[in-house]
Protein backbone atom coordinates (compact mmCIF):
# COMPACT_ATOMS: atom_id res chain seq x y z
CA UNK A 1 0.00 0.00 0.00
CA UNK A 2 1.46 3.36 -0.96
CA UNK A 3 0.34 5.51 1.93
CA UNK A 4 3.76 6.69 3.05
CA UNK A 5 2.80 10.30 2.43
CA UNK A 6 -0.05 10.00 4.92
CA UNK A 7 -0.81 8.11 8.09
CA UNK A 8 2.18 7.90 10.46
CA UNK A 9 1.03 4.99 12.64
CA UNK A 10 0.05 2.49 9.98
CA UNK A 11 -1.86 -0.66 10.90
CA UNK A 12 0.71 -3.07 9.45
CA UNK A 13 2.94 -3.12 12.53
CA UNK A 14 2.39 -5.54 15.42
CA UNK A 15 2.23 -2.55 17.79
CA UNK A 16 -0.75 -1.24 15.82
CA UNK A 17 -2.98 -4.03 17.17
CA UNK A 18 -1.92 -3.17 20.72
CA UNK A 19 -2.55 0.54 20.07
CA UNK A 20 -6.00 -0.15 18.63
CA UNK A 21 -6.96 -2.27 21.66
CA UNK A 22 -5.77 0.50 23.99
CA UNK A 23 -7.69 3.14 22.03
CA UNK A 24 -10.80 0.98 22.31
CA UNK A 25 -10.38 0.59 26.07
CA UNK A 26 -9.79 4.31 26.58
CA UNK A 27 -12.32 5.79 24.19
CA UNK A 28 -15.07 3.24 23.41
CA UNK A 29 -17.20 4.04 26.50
CA UNK A 30 -17.07 7.73 25.57
CA UNK A 31 -17.90 7.05 21.92
CA UNK A 32 -20.73 4.63 22.76
CA UNK A 33 -22.29 7.16 25.12
CA UNK A 34 -22.36 9.73 22.32
CA UNK A 35 -23.77 7.34 19.74
CA UNK A 36 -26.44 6.13 22.18
CA UNK A 37 -27.46 9.72 22.86
CA UNK A 38 -27.74 10.30 19.11
CA UNK A 39 -30.45 7.64 19.15
CA UNK A 40 -28.85 4.73 17.29
CA UNK A 41 -31.26 1.82 17.08
CA UNK A 42 -32.69 -1.06 15.10
CA UNK A 43 -32.48 -0.72 11.34
CA UNK A 44 -29.98 2.19 11.28
CA UNK A 45 -27.47 2.35 8.46
CA UNK A 46 -24.04 3.40 9.70
CA UNK A 47 -20.68 4.19 8.13
CA UNK A 48 -17.68 3.70 10.42
CA UNK A 49 -14.76 5.56 8.79
CA UNK A 50 -11.13 4.61 9.55
CA UNK A 51 -12.38 1.96 11.95
CA UNK A 52 -9.00 0.60 13.02
CA UNK A 53 -10.04 -2.31 15.27
CA UNK A 54 -13.28 -4.33 15.39
CA UNK A 55 -14.82 -3.02 18.64
CA UNK A 56 -16.87 -0.07 17.34
CA UNK A 57 -18.18 -2.01 14.27
CA UNK A 58 -19.23 -4.93 16.51
CA UNK A 59 -20.99 -2.64 18.98
CA UNK A 60 -22.80 -0.81 16.15
CA UNK A 61 -23.87 -4.14 14.63
CA UNK A 62 -25.38 -5.12 17.95
CA UNK A 63 -27.30 -1.83 18.15
CA UNK A 64 -28.67 -1.81 14.58
CA UNK A 65 -29.66 -5.50 14.59
CA UNK A 66 -30.42 -7.77 11.66
CA UNK A 67 -32.27 -5.12 9.64
CA UNK A 68 -29.50 -2.55 9.98
CA UNK A 69 -26.24 -2.11 8.14
CA UNK A 70 -22.71 -1.13 9.17
CA UNK A 71 -20.24 -0.21 6.45
CA UNK A 72 -16.71 -0.31 7.88
CA UNK A 73 -13.91 1.32 5.90
CA UNK A 74 -10.19 1.87 6.40
CA UNK A 75 -7.08 2.09 4.23
CA UNK A 76 -5.97 -1.06 6.08
CA UNK A 77 -8.74 -3.41 7.20
CA UNK A 78 -6.52 -6.10 8.69
CA UNK A 79 -7.85 -5.53 12.22
CA UNK A 80 -11.38 -4.29 11.51
CA UNK A 81 -11.95 -7.33 9.26
CA UNK A 82 -12.56 -9.45 12.37
CA UNK A 83 -15.93 -7.69 12.73
CA UNK A 84 -17.30 -8.91 9.38
CA UNK A 85 -20.82 -10.35 9.66
CA UNK A 86 -24.06 -10.38 7.66
CA UNK A 87 -24.69 -6.86 9.06
CA UNK A 88 -21.11 -5.55 8.83
CA UNK A 89 -19.46 -5.00 5.45
CA UNK A 90 -15.72 -4.38 5.53
CA UNK A 91 -14.28 -2.33 2.68
CA UNK A 92 -10.82 -0.99 1.98
CA UNK A 93 -11.36 2.69 1.23
CA UNK A 94 -9.41 5.92 1.51
CA UNK A 95 -11.83 8.54 2.82
CA UNK A 96 -9.69 11.39 1.46
CA UNK A 97 -9.12 9.99 -2.04
CA UNK A 98 -11.85 7.51 -2.96
CA UNK A 99 -15.41 8.27 -4.01
CA UNK A 100 -17.86 8.20 -1.08
CA UNK A 101 -20.05 5.08 -0.90
CA UNK A 102 -22.98 5.12 -3.32
CA UNK A 103 -25.56 5.10 -0.51
CA UNK A 104 -26.56 7.33 2.40
CA UNK A 105 -26.41 6.73 6.14
CA UNK A 106 -28.29 7.54 9.34
CA UNK A 107 -24.96 7.80 11.16
CA UNK A 108 -21.44 8.51 9.95
CA UNK A 109 -18.70 8.23 12.57
CA UNK A 110 -14.92 8.72 12.50
CA UNK A 111 -12.65 8.68 15.54
CA UNK A 112 -9.02 9.82 15.51
CA UNK A 113 -8.84 9.66 11.72
CA UNK A 114 -9.21 13.09 10.10
CA UNK A 115 -6.49 14.76 12.19
CA UNK A 116 -3.92 12.60 10.38
CA UNK A 117 -5.05 13.36 6.84
CA UNK A 118 -3.55 16.01 4.60
CA UNK A 119 -6.81 16.30 2.69
CA UNK A 120 -9.06 16.24 5.74
CA UNK A 121 -11.39 18.78 4.11
CA UNK A 122 -12.27 16.39 1.27
CA UNK A 123 -12.72 13.56 3.77
CA UNK A 124 -15.09 15.61 5.93
CA UNK A 125 -17.09 16.72 2.87
CA UNK A 126 -17.38 13.13 1.69
CA UNK A 127 -18.68 12.05 5.11
CA UNK A 128 -21.23 14.87 5.24
CA UNK A 129 -22.46 14.16 1.70
CA UNK A 130 -23.04 10.56 2.73
CA UNK A 131 -25.62 11.51 5.37
CA UNK A 132 -29.26 11.02 4.51
CA UNK A 133 -31.41 14.09 5.23
CA UNK A 134 -31.82 14.04 9.04
CA UNK A 135 -28.76 11.79 9.43
CA UNK A 136 -26.12 12.50 12.08
CA UNK A 137 -22.36 12.92 11.86
CA UNK A 138 -20.13 12.24 14.87
CA UNK A 139 -16.48 13.18 14.44
CA UNK A 140 -14.12 12.59 17.35
CA UNK A 141 -10.62 13.86 16.84
CA UNK A 142 -7.51 14.74 18.71
CA UNK A 143 -6.30 18.21 19.56
CA UNK A 144 -2.73 17.53 20.70
CA UNK A 145 -1.89 21.24 20.93
CA UNK A 146 -4.67 21.85 23.47
CA UNK A 147 -2.91 19.69 26.07
CA UNK A 148 0.54 18.83 24.72
CA UNK A 149 2.03 17.01 27.72
CA UNK A 150 2.51 13.27 28.19
CA UNK A 151 2.87 13.96 31.92
CA UNK A 152 0.93 17.07 32.95
CA UNK A 153 2.47 16.72 36.44
CA UNK A 154 6.08 17.29 35.33
CA UNK A 155 7.65 16.81 38.73
CA UNK A 156 10.90 14.97 37.89
CA UNK A 157 13.37 13.97 35.15
CA UNK A 158 11.33 10.96 33.98
CA UNK A 159 8.25 13.12 33.41
CA UNK A 160 10.41 15.74 31.72
CA UNK A 161 11.81 13.10 29.34
CA UNK A 162 8.29 11.78 28.66
CA UNK A 163 7.19 15.29 27.69
CA UNK A 164 10.24 15.79 25.45
CA UNK A 165 9.51 12.50 23.64
CA UNK A 166 5.82 13.46 23.27
CA UNK A 167 7.03 16.71 21.71
CA UNK A 168 9.07 14.64 19.22
CA UNK A 169 5.98 12.55 18.44
CA UNK A 170 4.05 15.74 17.69
CA UNK A 171 6.84 16.86 15.32
CA UNK A 172 6.58 13.56 13.46
CA UNK A 173 2.80 13.92 13.20
CA UNK A 174 3.06 17.51 11.96
CA UNK A 175 5.74 16.44 9.44
CA UNK A 176 3.17 14.04 7.94
CA UNK A 177 0.64 16.84 7.57
CA UNK A 178 -1.41 16.30 10.75
CA UNK A 179 -3.18 19.40 12.08
CA UNK A 180 -2.30 19.45 15.77
CA UNK A 181 -5.14 21.78 16.66
CA UNK A 182 -7.78 20.15 14.47
CA UNK A 183 -10.20 18.99 17.17
CA UNK A 184 -11.15 22.49 18.30
CA UNK A 185 -12.02 23.51 14.73
CA UNK A 186 -14.62 20.82 14.19
CA UNK A 187 -17.70 22.60 15.59
CA UNK A 188 -17.13 25.52 13.21
CA UNK A 189 -16.39 23.21 10.28
CA UNK A 190 -19.60 21.23 10.82
CA UNK A 191 -21.67 24.41 11.14
CA UNK A 192 -20.04 25.93 8.03
CA UNK A 193 -20.90 22.74 6.15
CA UNK A 194 -24.58 23.34 6.91
CA UNK A 195 -25.12 20.84 9.74
CA UNK A 196 -27.54 21.84 12.46
CA UNK A 197 -27.71 21.18 16.22
CA UNK A 198 -23.91 21.12 16.34
CA UNK A 199 -22.57 20.28 19.81
CA UNK A 200 -19.19 19.22 21.17
CA UNK A 201 -17.35 18.08 24.26
CA UNK A 202 -13.84 16.91 25.13
CA UNK A 203 -12.24 14.08 27.04
CA UNK A 204 -8.75 12.94 27.86
CA UNK A 205 -7.87 9.98 30.02
CA UNK A 206 -4.97 10.18 32.49
CA UNK A 207 -3.09 7.68 34.61
CA UNK A 208 -4.68 4.43 33.56
CA UNK A 209 -3.03 1.14 32.55
CA UNK A 210 -4.41 1.63 29.02
CA UNK A 211 -2.60 5.01 28.80
CA UNK A 212 0.64 3.15 29.62
CA UNK A 213 -0.06 0.47 27.01
CA UNK A 214 -0.90 3.08 24.36
CA UNK A 215 2.23 5.12 25.09
CA UNK A 216 4.57 2.12 25.05
CA UNK A 217 3.10 0.77 21.79
CA UNK A 218 3.28 4.20 20.14
CA UNK A 219 6.89 4.73 21.19
CA UNK A 220 7.87 1.22 20.08
CA UNK A 221 6.21 1.79 16.72
CA UNK A 222 7.94 5.15 16.18
CA UNK A 223 11.24 4.30 17.86
CA UNK A 224 13.42 4.52 14.71
CA UNK A 225 11.78 7.73 13.52
CA UNK A 226 12.19 9.37 16.93
CA UNK A 227 15.88 8.47 16.91
CA UNK A 228 16.65 9.47 13.32
CA UNK A 229 14.71 12.73 13.82
CA UNK A 230 16.96 13.47 16.86
CA UNK A 231 13.95 13.69 19.15
CA UNK A 232 15.46 11.13 21.56
CA UNK A 233 18.40 8.74 21.78
CA UNK A 234 17.95 4.97 21.92
CA UNK A 235 19.00 5.08 25.59
CA UNK A 236 16.40 7.76 26.39
CA UNK A 237 13.67 5.75 24.70
CA UNK A 238 14.65 2.66 26.72
CA UNK A 239 14.63 4.77 29.89
CA UNK A 240 11.16 6.08 29.06
CA UNK A 241 9.84 2.57 28.31
CA UNK A 242 11.30 1.32 31.61
CA UNK A 243 9.58 4.12 33.57
CA UNK A 244 6.26 3.21 31.88
CA UNK A 245 6.75 -0.51 32.57
CA UNK A 246 7.44 0.26 36.24
CA UNK A 247 4.18 2.23 36.44
CA UNK A 248 5.97 5.38 37.58
CA UNK A 249 4.37 7.81 35.12
CA UNK A 250 0.91 9.37 35.19
CA UNK A 251 0.48 9.51 31.43
CA UNK A 252 -2.19 11.48 29.61
CA UNK A 253 -3.43 11.26 26.04
CA UNK A 254 -4.11 14.24 23.81
CA UNK A 255 -7.63 15.58 24.34
CA UNK A 256 -10.23 14.06 22.05
CA UNK A 257 -12.94 16.48 20.91
CA UNK A 258 -16.27 14.86 20.02
CA UNK A 259 -18.47 16.92 17.73
CA UNK A 260 -21.85 16.01 16.33
CA UNK A 261 -24.42 17.60 14.04
CA UNK A 262 -27.39 16.76 11.88
CA UNK A 263 -27.95 17.13 8.14
CA UNK A 264 -31.10 19.22 7.78
CA UNK A 265 -34.16 17.31 6.65
CA UNK A 266 -35.94 19.56 4.18
CA UNK A 267 -39.15 17.56 4.57
CA UNK A 268 -39.40 18.49 8.31
C1 LIG B 1 -5.55 6.33 15.28
S1 LIG B 1 -6.30 5.08 14.33
C2 LIG B 1 -7.94 5.17 14.98
C3 LIG B 1 -8.69 3.90 14.79
C4 LIG B 1 -10.11 3.90 15.35
N1 LIG B 1 -10.96 4.83 14.63
C5 LIG B 1 -10.12 4.20 16.82
O1 LIG B 1 -10.42 5.32 17.22
O2 LIG B 1 -9.82 3.28 17.61
C6 LIG B 1 -6.51 5.80 12.73
C7 LIG B 1 -7.15 4.87 11.72
O3 LIG B 1 -7.43 5.63 10.52
C8 LIG B 1 -7.07 4.86 9.40
N2 LIG B 1 -6.78 5.77 8.29
C9 LIG B 1 -5.70 6.56 8.12
N3 LIG B 1 -5.81 7.24 6.97
C10 LIG B 1 -6.99 6.89 6.40
C11 LIG B 1 -7.67 7.25 5.20
N4 LIG B 1 -7.12 8.11 4.34
N5 LIG B 1 -8.88 6.69 4.93
C12 LIG B 1 -9.43 5.80 5.80
N6 LIG B 1 -8.83 5.42 6.96
C13 LIG B 1 -7.63 5.95 7.24
C14 LIG B 1 -5.85 4.08 9.87
O4 LIG B 1 -5.55 2.98 9.04
C15 LIG B 1 -6.26 3.70 11.29
O5 LIG B 1 -7.00 2.52 11.32
mmCIF file of N, CA, C and O and ligand atoms in Angstrom, residues 1 3 6-12 16 19-25 27-28 31 47-56 73-77 79-80 91-98 109-119 123 140-141 214 256, ligand 1:
data_model
loop_
_atom_site.group_PDB
_atom_site.id
_atom_site.type_symbol
_atom_site.label_atom_id
_atom_site.label_comp_id
_atom_site.label_asym_id
_atom_site.label_seq_id
_atom_site.Cartn_x
_atom_site.Cartn_y
_atom_site.Cartn_z
ATOM 1 N N UNK A 1 0.845 -1.200 0.000
ATOM 2 C CA UNK A 1 0.000 0.000 0.000
ATOM 3 C C UNK A 1 0.879 1.249 0.000
ATOM 4 O O UNK A 1 1.798 1.343 0.799
ATOM 5 N N UNK A 3 0.932 4.440 1.132
ATOM 6 C CA UNK A 3 0.338 5.509 1.931
ATOM 7 C C UNK A 3 1.402 6.216 2.749
ATOM 8 O O UNK A 3 1.127 6.796 3.782
ATOM 9 N N UNK A 6 1.068 9.681 4.044
ATOM 10 C CA UNK A 6 -0.054 9.996 4.918
ATOM 11 C C UNK A 6 0.131 9.490 6.328
ATOM 12 O O UNK A 6 0.994 9.939 7.047
ATOM 13 N N UNK A 7 -0.654 8.506 6.706
ATOM 14 C CA UNK A 7 -0.812 8.108 8.089
ATOM 15 C C UNK A 7 0.494 7.588 8.707
ATOM 16 O O UNK A 7 1.117 6.650 8.202
ATOM 17 N N UNK A 8 0.893 8.226 9.813
ATOM 18 C CA UNK A 8 2.181 7.902 10.456
ATOM 19 C C UNK A 8 2.172 6.525 11.115
ATOM 20 O O UNK A 8 3.143 5.770 11.026
ATOM 21 N N UNK A 9 1.046 6.199 11.804
ATOM 22 C CA UNK A 9 1.030 4.990 12.644
ATOM 23 C C UNK A 9 0.284 3.864 11.930
ATOM 24 O O UNK A 9 -0.765 3.424 12.381
ATOM 25 N N UNK A 10 0.834 3.398 10.812
ATOM 26 C CA UNK A 10 0.046 2.489 9.983
ATOM 27 C C UNK A 10 -0.235 1.160 10.676
ATOM 28 O O UNK A 10 0.494 0.729 11.560
ATOM 29 N N UNK A 11 -1.325 0.524 10.224
ATOM 30 C CA UNK A 11 -1.860 -0.665 10.900
ATOM 31 C C UNK A 11 -1.040 -1.927 10.668
ATOM 32 O O UNK A 11 -1.355 -2.967 11.223
ATOM 33 N N UNK A 12 -0.002 -1.842 9.814
ATOM 34 C CA UNK A 12 0.705 -3.072 9.454
ATOM 35 C C UNK A 12 1.596 -3.589 10.578
ATOM 36 O O UNK A 12 1.936 -4.739 10.630
ATOM 37 N N UNK A 16 0.513 -1.892 16.195
ATOM 38 C CA UNK A 16 -0.746 -1.242 15.822
ATOM 39 C C UNK A 16 -1.925 -1.949 16.481
ATOM 40 O O UNK A 16 -2.865 -1.295 16.945
ATOM 41 N N UNK A 19 -2.065 -0.843 19.997
ATOM 42 C CA UNK A 19 -2.549 0.544 20.069
ATOM 43 C C UNK A 19 -4.073 0.587 19.889
ATOM 44 O O UNK A 19 -4.767 1.288 20.607
ATOM 45 N N UNK A 20 -4.558 -0.188 18.904
ATOM 46 C CA UNK A 20 -6.001 -0.151 18.626
ATOM 47 C C UNK A 20 -6.793 -0.694 19.816
ATOM 48 O O UNK A 20 -7.849 -0.150 20.168
ATOM 49 N N UNK A 21 -6.280 -1.742 20.461
ATOM 50 C CA UNK A 21 -6.956 -2.266 21.662
ATOM 51 C C UNK A 21 -6.968 -1.219 22.770
ATOM 52 O O UNK A 21 -7.974 -1.041 23.481
ATOM 53 N N UNK A 22 -5.839 -0.522 22.933
ATOM 54 C CA UNK A 22 -5.766 0.502 23.992
ATOM 55 C C UNK A 22 -6.702 1.668 23.679
ATOM 56 O O UNK A 22 -7.383 2.189 24.570
ATOM 57 N N UNK A 23 -6.771 2.058 22.405
ATOM 58 C CA UNK A 23 -7.693 3.144 22.027
ATOM 59 C C UNK A 23 -9.130 2.740 22.331
ATOM 60 O O UNK A 23 -9.933 3.540 22.827
ATOM 61 N N UNK A 24 -9.444 1.464 22.044
ATOM 62 C CA UNK A 24 -10.801 0.977 22.312
ATOM 63 C C UNK A 24 -11.091 1.047 23.809
ATOM 64 O O UNK A 24 -12.159 1.507 24.229
ATOM 65 N N UNK A 25 -10.143 0.583 24.613
ATOM 66 C CA UNK A 25 -10.382 0.585 26.065
ATOM 67 C C UNK A 25 -10.553 2.012 26.600
ATOM 68 O O UNK A 25 -11.426 2.281 27.430
ATOM 69 N N UNK A 27 -11.341 4.882 24.790
ATOM 70 C CA UNK A 27 -12.321 5.788 24.187
ATOM 71 C C UNK A 27 -13.675 5.169 23.848
ATOM 72 O O UNK A 27 -14.635 5.889 23.613
ATOM 73 N N UNK A 28 -13.771 3.832 23.793
ATOM 74 C CA UNK A 28 -15.065 3.244 23.406
ATOM 75 C C UNK A 28 -16.223 3.669 24.324
ATOM 76 O O UNK A 28 -17.304 4.019 23.825
ATOM 77 N N UNK A 31 -17.276 7.088 23.246
ATOM 78 C CA UNK A 31 -17.895 7.053 21.917
ATOM 79 C C UNK A 31 -19.298 6.445 21.987
ATOM 80 O O UNK A 31 -20.253 6.976 21.409
ATOM 81 N N UNK A 47 -21.988 4.269 8.784
ATOM 82 C CA UNK A 47 -20.677 4.185 8.127
ATOM 83 C C UNK A 47 -19.612 4.509 9.168
ATOM 84 O O UNK A 47 -19.583 5.622 9.691
ATOM 85 N N UNK A 48 -18.782 3.521 9.480
ATOM 86 C CA UNK A 48 -17.676 3.705 10.416
ATOM 87 C C UNK A 48 -16.404 3.928 9.591
ATOM 88 O O UNK A 48 -15.927 3.018 8.906
ATOM 89 N N UNK A 49 -15.869 5.141 9.658
ATOM 90 C CA UNK A 49 -14.760 5.556 8.793
ATOM 91 C C UNK A 49 -13.430 5.401 9.540
ATOM 92 O O UNK A 49 -13.306 5.845 10.683
ATOM 93 N N UNK A 50 -12.447 4.775 8.898
ATOM 94 C CA UNK A 50 -11.133 4.612 9.552
ATOM 95 C C UNK A 50 -11.271 3.832 10.840
ATOM 96 O O UNK A 50 -10.759 4.225 11.891
ATOM 97 N N UNK A 51 -11.942 2.687 10.743
ATOM 98 C CA UNK A 51 -12.384 1.959 11.948
ATOM 99 C C UNK A 51 -11.237 1.467 12.819
ATOM 100 O O UNK A 51 -11.395 1.348 14.031
ATOM 101 N N UNK A 52 -10.101 1.158 12.222
ATOM 102 C CA UNK A 52 -9.003 0.596 13.020
ATOM 103 C C UNK A 52 -9.347 -0.815 13.462
ATOM 104 O O UNK A 52 -9.337 -1.751 12.673
ATOM 105 N N UNK A 53 -9.717 -0.992 14.727
ATOM 106 C CA UNK A 53 -10.040 -2.315 15.269
ATOM 107 C C UNK A 53 -11.516 -2.665 15.117
ATOM 108 O O UNK A 53 -12.312 -1.877 14.591
ATOM 109 N N UNK A 54 -11.911 -3.848 15.612
ATOM 110 C CA UNK A 54 -13.283 -4.328 15.386
ATOM 111 C C UNK A 54 -14.305 -3.883 16.440
ATOM 112 O O UNK A 54 -15.491 -4.159 16.280
ATOM 113 N N UNK A 55 -13.888 -3.189 17.507
ATOM 114 C CA UNK A 55 -14.816 -3.024 18.638
ATOM 115 C C UNK A 55 -16.009 -2.105 18.322
ATOM 116 O O UNK A 55 -17.143 -2.426 18.680
ATOM 117 N N UNK A 56 -15.752 -0.981 17.647
ATOM 118 C CA UNK A 56 -16.874 -0.072 17.339
ATOM 119 C C UNK A 56 -17.812 -0.728 16.311
ATOM 120 O O UNK A 56 -19.036 -0.738 16.501
ATOM 121 N N UNK A 73 -14.976 1.065 6.878
ATOM 122 C CA UNK A 73 -13.910 1.319 5.902
ATOM 123 C C UNK A 73 -12.623 1.731 6.602
ATOM 124 O O UNK A 73 -12.636 2.277 7.715
ATOM 125 N N UNK A 74 -11.518 1.473 5.920
ATOM 126 C CA UNK A 74 -10.188 1.874 6.404
ATOM 127 C C UNK A 74 -9.230 1.688 5.234
ATOM 128 O O UNK A 74 -9.522 0.910 4.321
ATOM 129 N N UNK A 75 -8.084 2.377 5.267
ATOM 130 C CA UNK A 75 -7.075 2.095 4.234
ATOM 131 C C UNK A 75 -6.410 0.750 4.504
ATOM 132 O O UNK A 75 -5.797 0.172 3.626
ATOM 133 N N UNK A 76 -6.534 0.254 5.733
ATOM 134 C CA UNK A 76 -5.972 -1.057 6.079
ATOM 135 C C UNK A 76 -6.977 -1.753 6.994
ATOM 136 O O UNK A 76 -7.163 -1.369 8.144
ATOM 137 N N UNK A 77 -7.632 -2.777 6.455
ATOM 138 C CA UNK A 77 -8.736 -3.413 7.195
ATOM 139 C C UNK A 77 -8.283 -4.691 7.903
ATOM 140 O O UNK A 77 -9.098 -5.516 8.285
ATOM 141 N N UNK A 79 -7.323 -5.318 10.859
ATOM 142 C CA UNK A 79 -7.847 -5.530 12.220
ATOM 143 C C UNK A 79 -9.368 -5.456 12.237
ATOM 144 O O UNK A 79 -10.027 -6.285 12.856
ATOM 145 N N UNK A 80 -9.921 -4.457 11.522
ATOM 146 C CA UNK A 80 -11.384 -4.290 11.513
ATOM 147 C C UNK A 80 -12.078 -5.488 10.887
ATOM 148 O O UNK A 80 -13.227 -5.802 11.212
ATOM 149 N N UNK A 91 -14.739 -2.760 4.003
ATOM 150 C CA UNK A 91 -14.280 -2.329 2.678
ATOM 151 C C UNK A 91 -13.003 -1.508 2.814
ATOM 152 O O UNK A 91 -12.934 -0.600 3.658
ATOM 153 N N UNK A 92 -12.015 -1.822 1.997
ATOM 154 C CA UNK A 92 -10.817 -0.989 1.983
ATOM 155 C C UNK A 92 -11.133 0.281 1.195
ATOM 156 O O UNK A 92 -11.585 0.211 0.045
ATOM 157 N N UNK A 93 -10.902 1.432 1.826
ATOM 158 C CA UNK A 93 -11.362 2.686 1.230
ATOM 159 C C UNK A 93 -10.585 3.834 1.874
ATOM 160 O O UNK A 93 -10.402 3.860 3.092
ATOM 161 N N UNK A 94 -10.114 4.738 1.030
ATOM 162 C CA UNK A 94 -9.406 5.923 1.512
ATOM 163 C C UNK A 94 -10.406 7.080 1.523
ATOM 164 O O UNK A 94 -10.843 7.527 0.456
ATOM 165 N N UNK A 95 -10.755 7.551 2.706
ATOM 166 C CA UNK A 95 -11.833 8.544 2.820
ATOM 167 C C UNK A 95 -11.427 9.886 2.204
ATOM 168 O O UNK A 95 -12.290 10.693 1.849
ATOM 169 N N UNK A 96 -10.129 10.118 2.035
ATOM 170 C CA UNK A 96 -9.689 11.390 1.459
ATOM 171 C C UNK A 96 -9.542 11.316 -0.057
ATOM 172 O O UNK A 96 -9.498 12.352 -0.720
ATOM 173 N N UNK A 97 -9.427 10.094 -0.603
ATOM 174 C CA UNK A 97 -9.122 9.985 -2.041
ATOM 175 C C UNK A 97 -10.198 9.266 -2.840
ATOM 176 O O UNK A 97 -10.365 9.526 -4.032
ATOM 177 N N UNK A 98 -10.887 8.323 -2.214
ATOM 178 C CA UNK A 98 -11.849 7.514 -2.962
ATOM 179 C C UNK A 98 -13.234 8.172 -2.956
ATOM 180 O O UNK A 98 -13.550 8.966 -2.070
ATOM 181 N N UNK A 109 -19.574 8.013 11.411
ATOM 182 C CA UNK A 109 -18.697 8.227 12.573
ATOM 183 C C UNK A 109 -17.246 8.018 12.191
ATOM 184 O O UNK A 109 -16.911 7.056 11.486
ATOM 185 N N UNK A 110 -16.375 8.912 12.652
ATOM 186 C CA UNK A 110 -14.925 8.720 12.496
ATOM 187 C C UNK A 110 -14.265 9.159 13.791
ATOM 188 O O UNK A 110 -14.573 10.242 14.311
ATOM 189 N N UNK A 111 -13.369 8.325 14.300
ATOM 190 C CA UNK A 111 -12.653 8.681 15.544
ATOM 191 C C UNK A 111 -11.150 8.634 15.295
ATOM 192 O O UNK A 111 -10.626 7.611 14.834
ATOM 193 N N UNK A 112 -10.489 9.742 15.588
ATOM 194 C CA UNK A 112 -9.024 9.821 15.513
ATOM 195 C C UNK A 112 -8.514 9.464 14.113
ATOM 196 O O UNK A 112 -7.531 8.745 13.963
ATOM 197 N N UNK A 113 -9.218 9.948 13.101
ATOM 198 C CA UNK A 113 -8.844 9.658 11.721
ATOM 199 C C UNK A 113 -8.478 10.949 10.975
ATOM 200 O O UNK A 113 -7.376 11.084 10.436
ATOM 201 N N UNK A 114 -9.390 11.926 10.968
ATOM 202 C CA UNK A 114 -9.212 13.093 10.102
ATOM 203 C C UNK A 114 -7.965 13.895 10.450
ATOM 204 O O UNK A 114 -7.302 14.449 9.577
ATOM 205 N N UNK A 115 -7.638 13.964 11.745
ATOM 206 C CA UNK A 115 -6.492 14.760 12.187
ATOM 207 C C UNK A 115 -5.229 14.373 11.433
ATOM 208 O O UNK A 115 -4.353 15.191 11.170
ATOM 209 N N UNK A 116 -5.144 13.098 11.029
ATOM 210 C CA UNK A 116 -3.922 12.596 10.380
ATOM 211 C C UNK A 116 -3.871 12.908 8.890
ATOM 212 O O UNK A 116 -2.818 12.747 8.276
ATOM 213 N N UNK A 117 -4.995 13.278 8.296
ATOM 214 C CA UNK A 117 -5.053 13.358 6.838
ATOM 215 C C UNK A 117 -4.636 14.726 6.337
ATOM 216 O O UNK A 117 -4.986 15.743 6.930
ATOM 217 N N UNK A 118 -3.910 14.726 5.216
ATOM 218 C CA UNK A 118 -3.551 16.006 4.604
ATOM 219 C C UNK A 118 -4.816 16.622 4.012
ATOM 220 O O UNK A 118 -5.121 17.781 4.222
ATOM 221 N N UNK A 119 -5.584 15.789 3.308
ATOM 222 C CA UNK A 119 -6.808 16.304 2.690
ATOM 223 C C UNK A 119 -8.016 16.007 3.571
ATOM 224 O O UNK A 119 -8.982 15.370 3.156
ATOM 225 N N UNK A 123 -12.187 14.697 3.005
ATOM 226 C CA UNK A 123 -12.716 13.564 3.769
ATOM 227 C C UNK A 123 -13.979 13.985 4.526
ATOM 228 O O UNK A 123 -14.998 13.274 4.505
ATOM 229 N N UNK A 140 -14.867 12.480 16.088
ATOM 230 C CA UNK A 140 -14.122 12.595 17.345
ATOM 231 C C UNK A 140 -12.650 12.647 16.951
ATOM 232 O O UNK A 140 -12.134 11.717 16.343
ATOM 233 N N UNK A 141 -12.015 13.763 17.279
ATOM 234 C CA UNK A 141 -10.624 13.863 16.840
ATOM 235 C C UNK A 141 -9.744 14.560 17.854
ATOM 236 O O UNK A 141 -10.207 15.338 18.685
ATOM 237 N N UNK A 214 -0.862 2.276 25.585
ATOM 238 C CA UNK A 214 -0.899 3.085 24.365
ATOM 239 C C UNK A 214 0.433 3.795 24.148
ATOM 240 O O UNK A 214 0.986 3.801 23.043
ATOM 241 N N UNK A 256 -9.430 14.431 23.216
ATOM 242 C CA UNK A 256 -10.232 14.062 22.052
ATOM 243 C C UNK A 256 -11.510 14.898 22.085
ATOM 244 O O UNK A 256 -12.251 14.880 23.074
HETATM 245 C C1 LIG B 1 -5.551 6.328 15.283
HETATM 246 S S1 LIG B 1 -6.298 5.077 14.334
HETATM 247 C C2 LIG B 1 -7.940 5.169 14.984
HETATM 248 C C3 LIG B 1 -8.694 3.897 14.789
HETATM 249 C C4 LIG B 1 -10.108 3.902 15.350
HETATM 250 N N1 LIG B 1 -10.961 4.830 14.626
HETATM 251 C C5 LIG B 1 -10.122 4.200 16.817
HETATM 252 O O1 LIG B 1 -10.420 5.323 17.217
HETATM 253 O O2 LIG B 1 -9.819 3.276 17.607
HETATM 254 C C6 LIG B 1 -6.506 5.799 12.730
HETATM 255 C C7 LIG B 1 -7.150 4.869 11.716
HETATM 256 O O3 LIG B 1 -7.427 5.631 10.525
HETATM 257 C C8 LIG B 1 -7.067 4.855 9.399
HETATM 258 N N2 LIG B 1 -6.779 5.771 8.292
HETATM 259 C C9 LIG B 1 -5.705 6.563 8.117
HETATM 260 N N3 LIG B 1 -5.805 7.245 6.969
HETATM 261 C C10 LIG B 1 -6.991 6.887 6.398
HETATM 262 C C11 LIG B 1 -7.672 7.249 5.196
HETATM 263 N N4 LIG B 1 -7.122 8.106 4.341
HETATM 264 N N5 LIG B 1 -8.878 6.694 4.933
HETATM 265 C C12 LIG B 1 -9.429 5.804 5.804
HETATM 266 N N6 LIG B 1 -8.830 5.416 6.955
HETATM 267 C C13 LIG B 1 -7.626 5.950 7.240
HETATM 268 C C14 LIG B 1 -5.845 4.079 9.871
HETATM 269 O O4 LIG B 1 -5.554 2.977 9.037
HETATM 270 C C15 LIG B 1 -6.261 3.696 11.286
HETATM 271 O O5 LIG B 1 -7.003 2.518 11.316
#
